[in-house]
């Protein structure tokens, strides 16, 4: 009887173990955990100094914490990046992009640029003077060429001391029906000699022109050989006027003003002076600016 009861109890226990999945699962899980623990212990003892092979389950907590090798490699990369010297940006090496250039413009010029700008102020007058000299030289060279090609030999030019800006001009012809032309024939005067000096800003300012010889009377020729012509003043001058045109106008003025060669004893031998001509010209310009280019009152000379 006792033997039968033990057999029945064992059968029930066996049935319960087979029918209860949870109990069956726990029973197997516990055994598996112990078995895997024992295997890990044996594996650790057998491997000794060997590095165990790591296995990373997909999507688990192992992805968040790097292994020993990865941690050392990352640390070395950080140290290398920190020790690496900073590289200039591509935009800065090539002058910078729009933002960099705008920032540089707001910051203002550097010391070298400021010094160049400060020194450039003194160079402006010199550069302007050089430009004016070039313009004047080109114009006068063209004038000389044009005069040399004149077919009627109305005038001829000689440079004073080989200076391009100081001319002695010979007027060979005036109106042949005039008394001045008759005077020239009677006194064996081949030409009327004039001097022209060209200022720095020629052709935008008129030349200073005066008679040298012979000594003339009337014909708008004043003391010192100064010439009373509106086109020789700053107000009446135009850069389009050529030396040939000015000389033709002067020849016409001589005839219109009934100019004559002075034949008075003693006075005819006296030469004109530049200083006297300049003073006379300044005076007549001042007078005409006051009254216009009309005949001034006798009281003003």
Short mmCIF file of C-alpha atoms in Angstrom, two decimals:
data_model
loop_
_atom_site.label_atom_id
_atom_site.label_comp_id
_atom_site.label_asym_id
_atom_site.label_seq_id
_atom_site.Cartn_x
_atom_site.Cartn_y
_atom_site.Cartn_z
CA UNK A 1 0.00 0.00 0.00
CA UNK A 2 2.74 2.42 0.91
CA UNK A 3 4.58 1.55 -2.26
CA UNK A 4 1.46 2.23 -4.31
CA UNK A 5 0.96 5.63 -2.69
CA UNK A 6 4.55 6.67 -3.43
CA UNK A 7 4.17 5.66 -7.06
CA UNK A 8 0.94 7.70 -7.33
CA UNK A 9 2.68 10.75 -5.79
CA UNK A 10 5.59 10.53 -8.17
CA UNK A 11 3.22 10.27 -11.13
CA UNK A 12 1.37 13.43 -10.03
CA UNK A 13 4.60 15.32 -9.58
CA UNK A 14 5.73 14.28 -12.99
CA UNK A 15 2.44 15.31 -14.58
CA UNK A 16 2.53 18.67 -12.85
CA UNK A 17 6.04 19.37 -14.10
CA UNK A 18 5.11 18.48 -17.64
CA UNK A 19 1.79 20.38 -17.67
CA UNK A 20 2.96 23.67 -15.98
CA UNK A 21 4.93 25.62 -18.63
CA UNK A 22 6.03 28.34 -16.17
CA UNK A 23 7.44 25.85 -13.79
CA UNK A 24 8.99 23.98 -16.62
CA UNK A 25 10.51 27.21 -18.02
CA UNK A 26 11.91 28.30 -14.66
CA UNK A 27 13.29 24.90 -14.06
CA UNK A 28 15.05 24.88 -17.41
CA UNK A 29 16.13 28.51 -17.15
CA UNK A 30 17.70 27.99 -13.79
CA UNK A 31 19.56 25.00 -15.00
CA UNK A 32 20.66 26.82 -18.13
CA UNK A 33 21.88 29.82 -16.07
CA UNK A 34 23.91 27.58 -13.84
CA UNK A 35 25.29 25.72 -16.81
CA UNK A 36 26.24 28.95 -18.66
CA UNK A 37 27.77 30.37 -15.49
CA UNK A 38 29.87 27.27 -15.07
CA UNK A 39 30.85 27.44 -18.72
CA UNK A 40 31.89 31.07 -18.38
CA UNK A 41 33.96 30.20 -15.34
CA UNK A 42 35.65 27.36 -17.17
CA UNK A 43 36.18 29.51 -20.25
CA UNK A 44 37.78 32.28 -18.19
CA UNK A 45 40.05 29.81 -16.48
CA UNK A 46 41.08 28.22 -19.77
CA UNK A 47 41.66 31.47 -21.71
CA UNK A 48 44.09 32.90 -19.13
CA UNK A 49 45.79 36.00 -20.70
CA UNK A 50 43.97 35.69 -24.03
CA UNK A 51 41.56 38.50 -24.99
CA UNK A 52 38.03 37.14 -25.10
CA UNK A 53 36.12 37.63 -28.35
CA UNK A 54 33.31 40.10 -27.89
CA UNK A 55 29.87 39.65 -29.32
CA UNK A 56 27.56 42.64 -29.74
CA UNK A 57 23.89 41.80 -29.79
CA UNK A 58 21.87 43.84 -32.25
CA UNK A 59 20.02 46.82 -30.74
CA UNK A 60 21.03 45.98 -27.14
CA UNK A 61 22.66 47.91 -24.33
CA UNK A 62 26.09 46.85 -25.61
CA UNK A 63 25.86 49.45 -28.41
CA UNK A 64 25.84 52.35 -25.90
CA UNK A 65 29.07 51.40 -24.10
CA UNK A 66 32.19 50.94 -26.28
CA UNK A 67 34.68 48.22 -25.56
CA UNK A 68 38.16 48.78 -24.21
CA UNK A 69 39.80 48.99 -27.66
CA UNK A 70 37.27 51.48 -28.99
CA UNK A 71 37.62 53.74 -25.95
CA UNK A 72 41.41 53.94 -26.34
CA UNK A 73 41.13 54.67 -30.07
CA UNK A 74 38.63 57.47 -29.50
CA UNK A 75 40.83 59.02 -26.80
CA UNK A 76 43.85 58.94 -29.10
CA UNK A 77 41.86 60.61 -31.89
CA UNK A 78 40.74 63.38 -29.53
CA UNK A 79 44.33 64.03 -28.41
CA UNK A 80 45.56 64.12 -32.02
CA UNK A 81 42.81 66.57 -33.01
CA UNK A 82 43.64 68.82 -30.05
CA UNK A 83 47.37 68.87 -30.83
CA UNK A 84 46.78 69.55 -34.56
CA UNK A 85 47.47 73.24 -35.47
CA UNK A 86 44.39 75.17 -36.65
CA UNK A 87 44.05 75.39 -40.43
CA UNK A 88 42.95 78.68 -42.02
CA UNK A 89 39.63 78.62 -43.81
CA UNK A 90 39.64 78.40 -47.59
CA UNK A 91 37.84 81.71 -47.85
CA UNK A 92 40.47 83.48 -45.71
CA UNK A 93 43.36 82.07 -47.77
CA UNK A 94 41.88 83.36 -51.01
CA UNK A 95 40.73 86.69 -49.77
CA UNK A 96 37.61 85.47 -47.99
CA UNK A 97 34.05 85.16 -49.06
CA UNK A 98 31.54 88.01 -49.11
CA UNK A 99 31.03 87.89 -45.37
CA UNK A 100 34.76 87.89 -44.65
CA UNK A 101 35.37 90.77 -47.07
CA UNK A 102 32.50 92.73 -45.58
CA UNK A 103 33.91 92.19 -42.10
CA UNK A 104 37.32 93.36 -43.31
CA UNK A 105 35.79 96.46 -44.86
CA UNK A 106 34.00 97.31 -41.63
CA UNK A 107 37.24 96.85 -39.71
CA UNK A 108 38.90 99.50 -41.91
CA UNK A 109 42.30 99.49 -43.66
CA UNK A 110 45.34 98.10 -41.93
CA UNK A 111 48.36 100.17 -40.89
CA UNK A 112 50.11 99.70 -44.25
CA UNK A 113 47.06 100.81 -46.21
CA UNK A 114 46.58 103.79 -43.92
CA UNK A 115 50.22 104.81 -44.37
CA UNK A 116 49.93 104.48 -48.16
CA UNK A 117 46.79 106.61 -48.14
CA UNK A 118 48.49 109.22 -45.97
CA UNK A 119 51.53 109.32 -48.25
CA UNK A 120 49.37 109.31 -51.40
CA UNK A 121 47.97 112.72 -50.56
CA UNK A 122 51.34 114.30 -51.25
CA UNK A 123 51.64 112.42 -54.53
CA UNK A 124 48.39 113.72 -56.01
CA UNK A 125 49.72 117.18 -57.04
CA UNK A 126 52.83 115.59 -58.56
CA UNK A 127 50.75 113.12 -60.55
CA UNK A 128 48.40 115.87 -61.72
CA UNK A 129 51.35 118.03 -62.78
CA UNK A 130 52.87 115.16 -64.71
CA UNK A 131 49.57 114.58 -66.51
CA UNK A 132 49.27 118.27 -67.42
CA UNK A 133 52.83 118.26 -68.75
CA UNK A 134 52.06 115.29 -70.98
CA UNK A 135 48.89 116.92 -72.34
CA UNK A 136 50.71 120.20 -73.01
CA UNK A 137 53.63 118.47 -74.71
CA UNK A 138 51.43 116.39 -77.02
CA UNK A 139 49.39 119.44 -78.02
CA UNK A 140 52.43 121.60 -78.76
CA UNK A 141 54.14 118.88 -80.78
CA UNK A 142 51.04 118.64 -82.93
CA UNK A 143 50.96 122.42 -83.28
CA UNK A 144 54.57 122.47 -84.51
CA UNK A 145 53.85 119.79 -87.08
CA UNK A 146 50.81 121.64 -88.37
CA UNK A 147 52.73 124.91 -88.68
CA UNK A 148 55.58 123.19 -90.52
CA UNK A 149 53.06 121.94 -93.12
CA UNK A 150 51.64 125.40 -93.88
CA UNK A 151 51.85 126.03 -97.60
CA UNK A 152 51.72 129.84 -97.47
CA UNK A 153 54.56 130.16 -94.92
CA UNK A 154 52.38 132.53 -92.95
CA UNK A 155 54.38 132.00 -89.75
CA UNK A 156 57.48 130.10 -88.62
CA UNK A 157 58.57 128.96 -85.16
CA UNK A 158 61.87 128.79 -83.31
CA UNK A 159 62.19 127.24 -79.85
CA UNK A 160 63.83 129.42 -77.21
CA UNK A 161 66.74 127.49 -75.67
CA UNK A 162 65.25 124.30 -77.14
CA UNK A 163 62.26 124.61 -74.83
CA UNK A 164 59.01 123.24 -76.17
CA UNK A 165 57.10 125.66 -73.96
CA UNK A 166 58.79 128.90 -75.06
CA UNK A 167 58.42 129.93 -78.73
CA UNK A 168 59.63 132.80 -80.88
CA UNK A 169 57.12 133.14 -83.70
CA UNK A 170 57.84 135.10 -86.90
CA UNK A 171 54.83 136.67 -88.58
CA UNK A 172 55.85 136.95 -92.24
CA UNK A 173 52.64 138.29 -93.75
CA UNK A 174 49.98 140.91 -93.08
CA UNK A 175 47.37 142.36 -95.38
CA UNK A 176 49.32 143.64 -98.39
CA UNK A 177 46.88 146.53 -98.82
CA UNK A 178 47.60 147.83 -95.32
CA UNK A 179 49.89 150.66 -94.28
CA UNK A 180 51.70 148.23 -91.99
CA UNK A 181 52.73 146.14 -94.96
CA UNK A 182 53.97 149.28 -96.67
CA UNK A 183 55.99 150.14 -93.56
CA UNK A 184 57.55 146.71 -93.58
CA UNK A 185 58.62 147.11 -97.19
CA UNK A 186 60.05 150.55 -96.60
CA UNK A 187 62.04 149.53 -93.52
CA UNK A 188 63.14 146.17 -94.96
CA UNK A 189 61.35 144.38 -92.11
CA UNK A 190 60.93 140.76 -93.16
CA UNK A 191 58.77 139.71 -90.21
CA UNK A 192 57.22 140.76 -86.94
CA UNK A 193 58.74 138.77 -84.09
CA UNK A 194 56.59 137.65 -81.16
CA UNK A 195 57.21 135.50 -78.10
CA UNK A 196 54.72 132.93 -76.78
CA UNK A 197 55.11 131.14 -73.45
CA UNK A 198 52.73 128.30 -72.62
CA UNK A 199 51.53 127.77 -69.04
CA UNK A 200 51.42 124.40 -67.30
CA UNK A 201 47.69 123.93 -67.95
CA UNK A 202 47.83 124.78 -71.66
CA UNK A 203 45.70 124.29 -73.79
CA UNK A 204 43.10 124.99 -71.10
CA UNK A 205 44.67 128.38 -70.37
CA UNK A 206 45.93 130.85 -73.00
CA UNK A 207 49.60 131.45 -73.77
CA UNK A 208 51.18 134.79 -72.88
CA UNK A 209 51.98 136.55 -76.13
CA UNK A 210 53.90 139.78 -76.69
CA UNK A 211 55.65 141.61 -79.52
CA UNK A 212 59.48 141.63 -79.49
CA UNK A 213 60.34 143.56 -82.64
CA UNK A 214 59.99 145.89 -84.43
CA UNK A 215 58.55 148.47 -82.10
CA UNK A 216 54.94 148.98 -83.11
CA UNK A 217 52.44 151.73 -82.49
CA UNK A 218 48.68 151.28 -82.33
CA UNK A 219 47.24 148.07 -83.73
CA UNK A 220 46.23 147.05 -80.16
CA UNK A 221 49.91 146.73 -79.23
CA UNK A 222 50.52 148.39 -75.86
CA UNK A 223 53.49 149.21 -73.64
CA UNK A 224 56.10 146.50 -73.40
CA UNK A 225 54.65 144.79 -76.48
CA UNK A 226 51.52 143.58 -74.66
CA UNK A 227 48.63 142.72 -76.96
CA UNK A 228 45.06 143.74 -76.26
CA UNK A 229 43.05 140.75 -77.51
CA UNK A 230 40.14 139.16 -75.66
CA UNK A 231 40.99 135.65 -76.82
CA UNK A 232 44.33 135.89 -74.99
CA UNK A 233 42.55 136.34 -71.65
CA UNK A 234 41.27 133.47 -69.46
CA UNK A 235 37.67 134.55 -70.08
CA UNK A 236 38.02 134.73 -73.87
CA UNK A 237 40.27 131.69 -74.38
CA UNK A 238 39.15 128.32 -75.70
CA UNK A 239 41.21 125.14 -75.78
CA UNK A 240 40.12 124.72 -79.41
CA UNK A 241 42.22 127.71 -80.48
CA UNK A 242 45.46 126.83 -82.25
CA UNK A 243 48.62 128.93 -82.45
CA UNK A 244 48.05 129.44 -86.17
CA UNK A 245 44.50 130.72 -85.54
CA UNK A 246 45.74 133.10 -82.82
CA UNK A 247 48.43 134.50 -85.11
CA UNK A 248 45.98 135.07 -87.95
CA UNK A 249 43.67 136.89 -85.55
CA UNK A 250 46.59 139.02 -84.36
CA UNK A 251 47.55 139.93 -87.95
CA UNK A 252 43.98 141.04 -88.61
CA UNK A 253 43.94 143.11 -85.38
CA UNK A 254 47.14 144.90 -86.39
CA UNK A 255 45.57 146.01 -89.64
CA UNK A 256 42.20 146.86 -88.05
CA UNK A 257 43.89 148.91 -85.35
CA UNK A 258 46.06 150.66 -87.95
CA UNK A 259 49.30 149.47 -86.52
CA UNK A 260 52.47 151.13 -87.73
CA UNK A 261 56.20 150.59 -87.31
CA UNK A 262 57.58 153.28 -85.02
CA UNK A 263 60.05 155.53 -86.82
CA UNK A 264 60.57 158.20 -84.18
CA UNK A 265 64.19 158.89 -83.40
CA UNK A 266 65.41 157.17 -80.26
CA UNK A 267 62.07 155.58 -79.47
CA UNK A 268 62.25 153.13 -82.36
CA UNK A 269 65.49 151.69 -81.01
CA UNK A 270 64.06 150.97 -77.58
CA UNK A 271 63.13 147.30 -77.22
CA UNK A 272 60.10 145.91 -75.47
CA UNK A 273 60.58 144.26 -72.06
CA UNK A 274 58.73 141.24 -70.69
CA UNK A 275 58.24 142.79 -67.26
CA UNK A 276 56.58 145.87 -68.73
CA UNK A 277 54.44 143.70 -71.02
CA UNK A 278 53.18 141.56 -68.14
CA UNK A 279 52.25 144.60 -66.04
CA UNK A 280 50.45 146.23 -68.96
CA UNK A 281 48.54 143.05 -69.78
CA UNK A 282 47.35 142.60 -66.18
CA UNK A 283 46.15 146.18 -66.14
CA UNK A 284 44.19 145.90 -69.39
CA UNK A 285 42.57 142.61 -68.30
CA UNK A 286 41.43 144.25 -65.07
CA UNK A 287 40.03 147.21 -67.00
CA UNK A 288 38.11 145.02 -69.46
CA UNK A 289 36.72 142.87 -66.66
CA UNK A 290 35.29 146.06 -65.20
CA UNK A 291 33.87 147.60 -68.40
CA UNK A 292 33.73 144.65 -70.78
CA UNK A 293 35.48 144.48 -74.12
CA UNK A 294 34.47 147.95 -75.25
CA UNK A 295 36.41 151.15 -75.44
CA UNK A 296 37.07 152.18 -71.80
CA UNK A 297 36.87 155.76 -70.57
CA UNK A 298 39.87 157.94 -71.24
CA UNK A 299 40.43 158.36 -67.48
CA UNK A 300 41.22 154.65 -67.21
CA UNK A 301 43.83 154.91 -69.93
#
